[in-house]
Coordinates of C-alpha atoms and ligand atoms in Angstrom, one line a residue:
M102 CA 80.3 -93.5 -149.8
A103 CA 77.2 -92.2 -148.2
E104 CA 77.6 -90.0 -145.3
V105 CA 76.4 -91.4 -142.2
N106 CA 74.7 -89.1 -139.6
K107 CA 76.7 -89.4 -136.2
S108 CA 73.6 -89.8 -134.3
E109 CA 72.6 -92.8 -136.1
I110 CA 75.6 -94.7 -134.9
P111 CA 74.6 -96.4 -131.5
E112 CA 77.2 -95.5 -128.9
Q113 CA 79.1 -98.2 -127.2
Q114 CA 79.6 -97.8 -123.6
T115 CA 80.5 -100.0 -120.7
P116 CA 79.4 -98.8 -117.3
D117 CA 82.6 -98.3 -115.6
A118 CA 81.3 -98.6 -112.1
L119 CA 83.7 -96.0 -110.6
M120 CA 82.3 -95.0 -107.1
L121 CA 82.3 -91.3 -106.4
Y122 CA 83.6 -90.2 -102.9
G123 CA 83.1 -86.8 -101.2
F124 CA 79.3 -87.4 -100.9
W125 CA 76.5 -88.5 -98.5
Y126 CA 75.1 -92.0 -99.0
R127 CA 72.3 -93.7 -97.3
A128 CA 73.5 -96.4 -95.3
L129 CA 70.5 -98.0 -93.7
P130 CA 66.9 -97.3 -92.4
G131 CA 67.2 -95.9 -88.8
E132 CA 64.7 -98.1 -87.4
R133 CA 67.2 -101.1 -87.8
V134 CA 69.8 -99.6 -85.4
E135 CA 68.5 -100.0 -81.8
T136 CA 70.1 -98.1 -79.0
A137 CA 73.4 -99.7 -77.7
N138 CA 73.5 -102.1 -80.7
L139 CA 76.1 -102.6 -83.3
V140 CA 75.0 -103.1 -87.1
K141 CA 77.3 -103.9 -90.2
A142 CA 76.8 -101.9 -93.3
T143 CA 79.0 -101.5 -96.4
L144 CA 79.2 -98.4 -98.5
L145 CA 81.5 -98.1 -101.7
E146 CA 83.4 -101.3 -100.5
T147 CA 84.1 -99.8 -97.2
P148 CA 83.0 -101.9 -94.2
L149 CA 81.2 -100.0 -91.6
V150 CA 79.8 -100.4 -88.1
I151 CA 76.8 -98.3 -87.3
G152 CA 75.2 -97.8 -83.9
R153 CA 73.2 -95.5 -81.9
D154 CA 74.3 -94.2 -78.6
L155 CA 72.2 -93.6 -75.3
Q156 CA 70.9 -90.3 -76.4
G157 CA 69.9 -91.8 -79.7
R158 CA 72.5 -90.3 -81.8
A159 CA 73.8 -92.6 -84.7
F160 CA 77.4 -93.0 -85.5
A161 CA 79.5 -94.8 -88.1
L162 CA 83.0 -96.1 -87.8
R163 CA 85.2 -98.2 -90.0
D164 CA 84.6 -101.8 -89.2
A165 CA 88.2 -102.5 -88.2
C166 CA 89.9 -102.1 -85.1
P167 CA 93.1 -99.8 -85.6
H168 CA 95.0 -102.2 -83.4
R169 CA 94.8 -105.5 -85.4
G170 CA 91.8 -105.0 -87.8
M171 CA 89.3 -107.0 -85.9
P172 CA 85.9 -106.0 -87.0
L173 CA 84.5 -103.6 -84.2
S174 CA 81.1 -105.2 -85.1
C175 CA 82.3 -108.2 -83.3
G176 CA 82.8 -106.2 -80.3
W177 CA 80.5 -104.6 -77.8
F178 CA 78.7 -101.4 -77.2
D179 CA 77.2 -100.2 -73.9
G180 CA 75.6 -97.1 -75.4
Q181 CA 78.6 -95.1 -74.5
Q182 CA 82.1 -96.8 -75.8
V183 CA 82.6 -99.4 -78.5
E184 CA 84.8 -102.1 -77.2
C185 CA 87.0 -104.4 -79.4
S186 CA 86.4 -108.1 -78.9
Y187 CA 90.1 -109.0 -79.2
H188 CA 92.2 -107.0 -76.7
G189 CA 89.3 -104.9 -75.3
W190 CA 90.5 -101.5 -76.5
K191 CA 87.7 -98.8 -76.1
F192 CA 86.6 -96.0 -78.5
D193 CA 84.5 -93.1 -78.5
P194 CA 81.7 -94.0 -80.9
H195 CA 81.5 -90.5 -82.6
S196 CA 85.0 -89.3 -82.9
G197 CA 86.5 -92.9 -83.0
Q198 CA 89.1 -91.7 -80.3
C199 CA 90.7 -94.5 -78.3
Q200 CA 89.9 -94.2 -74.5
L201 CA 91.3 -97.3 -72.9
I202 CA 93.9 -99.9 -73.6
P203 CA 93.3 -102.7 -70.9
S204 CA 97.1 -104.1 -71.4
L205 CA 99.0 -100.7 -70.6
T206 CA 100.4 -100.6 -67.1
S207 CA 100.1 -97.3 -65.1
D208 CA 103.8 -96.5 -65.9
Q209 CA 103.6 -97.0 -69.5
K210 CA 103.0 -93.5 -71.0
L211 CA 101.4 -94.3 -74.7
K212 CA 99.4 -91.6 -75.7
I213 CA 96.1 -93.4 -76.4
D214 CA 94.1 -90.2 -77.3
R215 CA 96.2 -90.1 -80.5
I216 CA 94.7 -93.4 -81.8
Y217 CA 91.6 -93.4 -83.7
A218 CA 89.1 -95.9 -85.2
G219 CA 88.3 -94.6 -88.5
N220 CA 85.1 -92.6 -88.2
F221 CA 82.6 -91.1 -90.7
P222 CA 80.4 -88.0 -90.5
C223 CA 76.7 -89.5 -89.8
E224 CA 73.3 -87.9 -89.9
E225 CA 69.6 -89.2 -89.7
Q226 CA 67.3 -87.7 -92.2
D227 CA 64.1 -88.9 -93.2
G228 CA 64.2 -92.2 -91.5
Y229 CA 67.6 -93.1 -92.8
I230 CA 71.2 -93.0 -91.5
W231 CA 73.4 -91.3 -94.0
V232 CA 77.2 -91.5 -93.9
Y233 CA 79.4 -89.3 -95.6
L234 CA 82.5 -91.0 -97.4
P235 CA 85.3 -88.6 -97.9
E236 CA 88.0 -89.0 -100.5
P237 CA 90.1 -92.0 -99.5
A238 CA 93.4 -90.8 -98.1
L239 CA 96.5 -91.1 -100.1
P240 CA 98.4 -94.6 -99.7
G241 CA 100.6 -94.6 -96.7
A242 CA 99.0 -91.4 -95.2
V243 CA 97.6 -91.8 -91.6
T244 CA 94.2 -90.5 -91.2
V245 CA 93.1 -89.2 -87.9
R246 CA 89.9 -87.5 -88.2
S247 CA 88.2 -87.2 -91.7
A248 CA 87.4 -83.8 -93.2
P249 CA 84.0 -82.5 -92.5
P250 CA 81.4 -82.9 -95.1
P251 CA 80.6 -79.8 -97.4
G252 CA 77.0 -79.7 -96.3
P253 CA 74.2 -81.5 -94.5
A254 CA 72.7 -84.9 -96.1
P255 CA 70.1 -84.6 -98.6
R256 CA 66.5 -84.5 -97.6
V257 CA 63.2 -85.4 -99.4
L258 CA 61.4 -82.2 -100.5
N259 CA 58.2 -81.5 -98.4
F260 CA 55.7 -78.7 -98.7
S261 CA 53.4 -78.9 -95.7
D262 CA 53.9 -79.8 -92.1
R263 CA 51.2 -82.5 -92.1
H264 CA 52.3 -85.2 -94.1
K265 CA 53.1 -89.2 -94.3
I266 CA 56.5 -90.6 -95.0
A267 CA 57.5 -94.4 -96.0
Y268 CA 60.4 -96.1 -97.5
L269 CA 61.3 -99.1 -99.6
T270 CA 64.6 -100.7 -100.1
A271 CA 65.9 -103.3 -102.3
E272 CA 69.4 -104.7 -103.2
M273 CA 70.4 -105.5 -106.7
P274 CA 73.2 -107.6 -108.0
V275 CA 74.6 -104.9 -110.6
S276 CA 76.9 -102.0 -110.3
V277 CA 75.7 -98.6 -109.3
D278 CA 75.9 -97.3 -113.0
H279 CA 73.4 -99.9 -114.2
G280 CA 71.2 -99.3 -111.0
I281 CA 71.1 -95.4 -111.9
I282 CA 70.8 -95.7 -115.7
G283 CA 68.1 -98.4 -115.0
L284 CA 66.3 -95.7 -113.0
M285 CA 66.4 -92.9 -115.3
D286 CA 65.7 -95.0 -118.3
P287 CA 62.3 -94.2 -119.8
A288 CA 62.2 -96.9 -122.5
H289 CA 61.8 -100.0 -120.0
G290 CA 58.6 -98.8 -118.7
P291 CA 56.1 -100.4 -121.1
F292 CA 58.1 -103.7 -120.8
V293 CA 59.2 -104.0 -117.2
H294 CA 56.2 -102.2 -115.5
Q295 CA 53.1 -103.6 -116.9
A296 CA 50.1 -104.2 -114.6
W297 CA 46.4 -103.9 -115.4
W298 CA 46.0 -101.1 -113.0
W299 CA 49.1 -99.2 -114.1
R300 CA 49.5 -99.3 -117.9
R301 CA 49.7 -102.0 -120.8
R302 CA 52.2 -102.4 -123.3
H303 CA 49.8 -101.2 -126.1
S304 CA 49.5 -97.9 -124.5
I305 CA 53.0 -97.2 -125.9
H306 CA 53.1 -93.7 -127.6
E307 CA 55.5 -91.1 -128.5
K308 CA 56.5 -88.6 -125.8
Q309 CA 58.5 -85.4 -125.7
K310 CA 59.9 -84.0 -122.5
A311 CA 62.1 -80.8 -121.8
F312 CA 65.4 -81.2 -119.8
E313 CA 67.6 -78.4 -118.5
P314 CA 70.9 -78.5 -116.5
I315 CA 71.0 -77.8 -112.8
P316 CA 74.0 -78.0 -110.5
Y317 CA 75.7 -81.5 -110.6
G318 CA 72.5 -82.8 -112.7
F319 CA 69.6 -82.3 -115.0
R320 CA 65.9 -81.6 -114.6
M321 CA 62.9 -83.1 -116.5
S322 CA 61.2 -79.6 -116.3
A323 CA 57.7 -79.5 -114.8
H324 CA 55.2 -81.1 -117.2
T325 CA 51.9 -82.6 -117.0
P326 CA 52.3 -86.4 -116.2
S327 CA 51.5 -88.8 -119.0
S328 CA 47.8 -89.3 -119.4
N329 CA 48.3 -93.1 -119.6
S330 CA 49.7 -93.5 -116.2
A331 CA 47.7 -94.4 -112.9
P332 CA 48.9 -91.6 -110.7
Y333 CA 47.7 -89.2 -113.2
K334 CA 44.2 -90.6 -113.3
L335 CA 44.1 -90.6 -109.5
L336 CA 45.4 -87.1 -109.3
R337 CA 42.5 -86.0 -111.4
L338 CA 40.3 -86.6 -108.5
Y339 CA 42.1 -84.1 -106.5
A340 CA 42.7 -81.3 -108.9
D341 CA 42.3 -79.8 -112.4
A342 CA 44.2 -81.7 -115.0
D343 CA 46.3 -78.6 -116.1
S344 CA 47.3 -77.9 -112.5
I345 CA 49.0 -81.3 -112.1
T346 CA 52.6 -81.1 -112.7
T347 CA 55.6 -83.3 -112.1
T348 CA 59.3 -82.3 -111.8
I349 CA 62.2 -85.0 -111.8
D350 CA 65.7 -84.0 -110.8
F351 CA 68.9 -86.2 -111.0
V352 CA 71.7 -85.0 -109.2
L353 CA 75.1 -86.5 -108.5
P354 CA 76.2 -89.0 -107.1
N355 CA 73.0 -90.8 -107.0
L356 CA 69.7 -88.6 -106.1
R357 CA 66.5 -88.8 -108.0
Y358 CA 64.0 -86.3 -106.7
E359 CA 60.3 -86.4 -107.9
T360 CA 57.8 -83.9 -107.1
I361 CA 54.1 -84.1 -108.1
R362 CA 51.9 -81.1 -107.3
A363 CA 48.4 -81.0 -107.7
G364 CA 46.9 -77.8 -106.3
K365 CA 47.4 -77.9 -102.4
Y366 CA 48.1 -81.7 -102.6
W367 CA 51.6 -83.0 -103.3
F368 CA 53.7 -86.1 -103.5
S369 CA 57.6 -86.0 -103.2
S370 CA 60.2 -88.8 -103.3
L371 CA 63.9 -89.0 -103.1
T372 CA 65.3 -92.3 -104.5
T373 CA 68.8 -93.2 -104.2
V374 CA 71.0 -95.9 -105.7
T375 CA 73.9 -96.7 -103.5
P376 CA 77.1 -98.4 -104.4
L377 CA 77.7 -101.3 -101.9
T378 CA 80.3 -102.9 -103.7
R379 CA 81.6 -102.7 -107.3
N380 CA 78.9 -105.2 -108.5
H381 CA 76.1 -104.6 -106.0
C382 CA 73.9 -101.7 -105.3
R383 CA 70.9 -100.8 -103.4
I384 CA 67.7 -98.8 -104.3
D385 CA 66.1 -96.8 -101.4
V386 CA 63.0 -95.0 -102.0
V387 CA 61.7 -92.4 -99.5
A388 CA 58.3 -90.9 -100.4
C389 CA 56.4 -88.0 -98.5
W390 CA 52.9 -86.9 -99.4
N391 CA 49.7 -85.3 -98.1
L392 CA 47.5 -87.0 -100.5
F393 CA 45.1 -89.6 -99.2
R394 CA 45.3 -88.5 -95.7
W395 CA 41.6 -89.3 -95.4
L396 CA 42.1 -92.8 -96.8
P397 CA 42.8 -95.1 -94.0
F398 CA 44.9 -97.5 -96.0
G399 CA 46.6 -94.7 -98.2
A400 CA 50.0 -95.3 -97.0
D401 CA 49.8 -99.1 -97.3
L402 CA 48.4 -98.7 -100.8
L403 CA 51.1 -96.6 -102.0
K404 CA 53.6 -98.7 -100.4
Y405 CA 52.0 -101.8 -102.3
V406 CA 52.2 -100.0 -105.6
F407 CA 55.8 -98.8 -105.1
S408 CA 56.9 -102.1 -103.9
K409 CA 55.6 -103.7 -107.0
F410 CA 57.6 -101.3 -109.1
V411 CA 60.7 -101.7 -107.2
E412 CA 60.4 -105.6 -107.2
Q413 CA 60.1 -105.4 -111.0
D414 CA 63.1 -103.4 -111.5
R415 CA 65.0 -105.6 -108.8
R416 CA 64.0 -108.6 -110.6
T417 CA 64.9 -107.2 -114.1
M418 CA 68.5 -106.4 -112.9
E419 CA 68.9 -109.7 -111.4
M420 CA 68.4 -111.1 -114.8
Q421 CA 70.5 -108.5 -116.5
S422 CA 73.3 -109.3 -114.1
E423 CA 73.4 -112.7 -115.8
G424 CA 73.9 -111.3 -119.1
L425 CA 76.6 -108.9 -117.9
K426 CA 78.8 -111.8 -116.4
H427 CA 80.4 -112.2 -119.7
N428 CA 81.2 -108.5 -120.2
P429 CA 79.0 -107.8 -123.5
H430 CA 79.4 -104.7 -125.6
L431 CA 76.6 -102.4 -124.6
M432 CA 75.1 -99.4 -126.3
L433 CA 73.5 -96.1 -125.5
I434 CA 71.3 -94.9 -128.4
D435 CA 69.5 -91.8 -129.2
D436 CA 67.2 -89.8 -127.0
A437 CA 65.9 -92.6 -125.0
D438 CA 69.4 -93.1 -123.5
R439 CA 70.6 -89.6 -123.5
P440 CA 69.9 -89.2 -119.7
A441 CA 72.1 -92.1 -119.2
R442 CA 74.9 -90.4 -121.2
W443 CA 74.6 -87.3 -119.2
Y444 CA 74.9 -89.4 -116.0
F445 CA 78.3 -90.7 -117.5
Q446 CA 79.3 -87.2 -118.6
L447 CA 78.5 -85.6 -115.3
K448 CA 80.4 -88.3 -113.4
A449 CA 83.4 -87.8 -115.6
A450 CA 83.2 -84.1 -115.2
Y451 CA 83.3 -84.4 -111.4
L452 CA 86.1 -86.8 -111.4
E453 CA 88.1 -84.5 -113.6
S454 CA 87.4 -81.4 -111.6
R455 CA 88.4 -83.4 -108.5
R456 CA 91.6 -84.6 -110.4
N457 CA 92.9 -81.2 -111.5
G458 CA 91.2 -78.9 -108.9
A459 CA 89.4 -77.0 -111.6
E460 CA 85.9 -75.8 -111.7
F461 CA 83.1 -78.3 -112.6
R462 CA 82.2 -78.2 -116.2
H463 CA 78.7 -79.2 -116.8
P464 CA 78.3 -81.4 -119.7
M465 CA 74.9 -79.7 -120.8
T466 CA 75.0 -76.1 -122.0
G467 CA 71.4 -75.4 -122.0
P468 CA 67.8 -76.8 -122.3
V469 CA 67.1 -79.7 -124.6
T470 CA 64.0 -81.6 -125.7
L471 CA 64.2 -85.4 -126.1
K472 CA 61.7 -87.6 -127.8
W473 CA 61.0 -91.2 -127.3
R474 CA 58.2 -93.7 -127.5
S475 CA 57.1 -95.3 -124.1
Ligands
LIG37 S1 92.3 -106.0 -82.5 FE1 91.0 -104.6 -81.5 S2 91.9 -104.4 -79.5 FE2 93.4 -105.6 -80.7
LIG38 FE1 61.8 -99.1 -113.5

């Protein structure tokens, strides 16, 4: 029997859609939350109510009253206390601590300050409200206050004080895993992202990219962008072809940092794919740049280009979700799907380190060069 090269066997893999706790996630754009208002949000199947106090500070509580589970988003917020619509209990918005139970008489000594609505660490960064989702408590355990996050919420990288910033957001009816591997997949470009001003399908050619491990992720090492792409042609107006570099990092649980530098000009983005529920995710792109500052419509132009892209991806995943309904067998093949495989391996390594308390074991041992046609 002829020997079969293992790399020739397509690997079957079904995205498992396990959601990773213990990380910061983007909940929603900050401008959607006005002072003294309550807005619903869902992250990792967890219902949240998000608001902003009179000082402008954002907060996030579990959207369920600890008394009888009424969504707190059905209640009221005066900018200082969240009031439940069922029996009027009042809570501090940041700590979740109960501050008033209207039904108690003056001689009843219930210690209300020991009652908490579930609260989550919350930060506002680059125009988004981020919420930290800790590991869920063991069944039966009574959570009082959640553990503090290990560090601040992620930020878009920026390289000079004067810059512009913009965001885009789109929901997709697929699991976070399909959202993420769709984002890092190099082979769909020529088919999904065709446009006369961008690239055409016949421009497909062989590419070779160097990757290296970084903490909790991997990096597509700094390289000159593909000569058939529009940003490259545009950047040529600003700088020498050789000085243009782009670097792309993926970091668990869902962060994709892209940095393009051309002399003193730069463009940087942080894209996240956030699990809302098991079968829904949302892509959020925040981009920051000091290019086109002289161009009056620079920001709009960029937003237009990006929104076309995101819409093409969203539409693709909407169609894909039809195919996924019947649970087909899936494959990860060769180099074009290697980043997707690393993603699943990183996730498994993270879950394993959480389970047994051992050190995180990175699935990559060193730099790797991948080849594909796109
Ligand atoms: S359910 Fe909220 S106060 Fe009773
Ligand atoms: Fe895409």
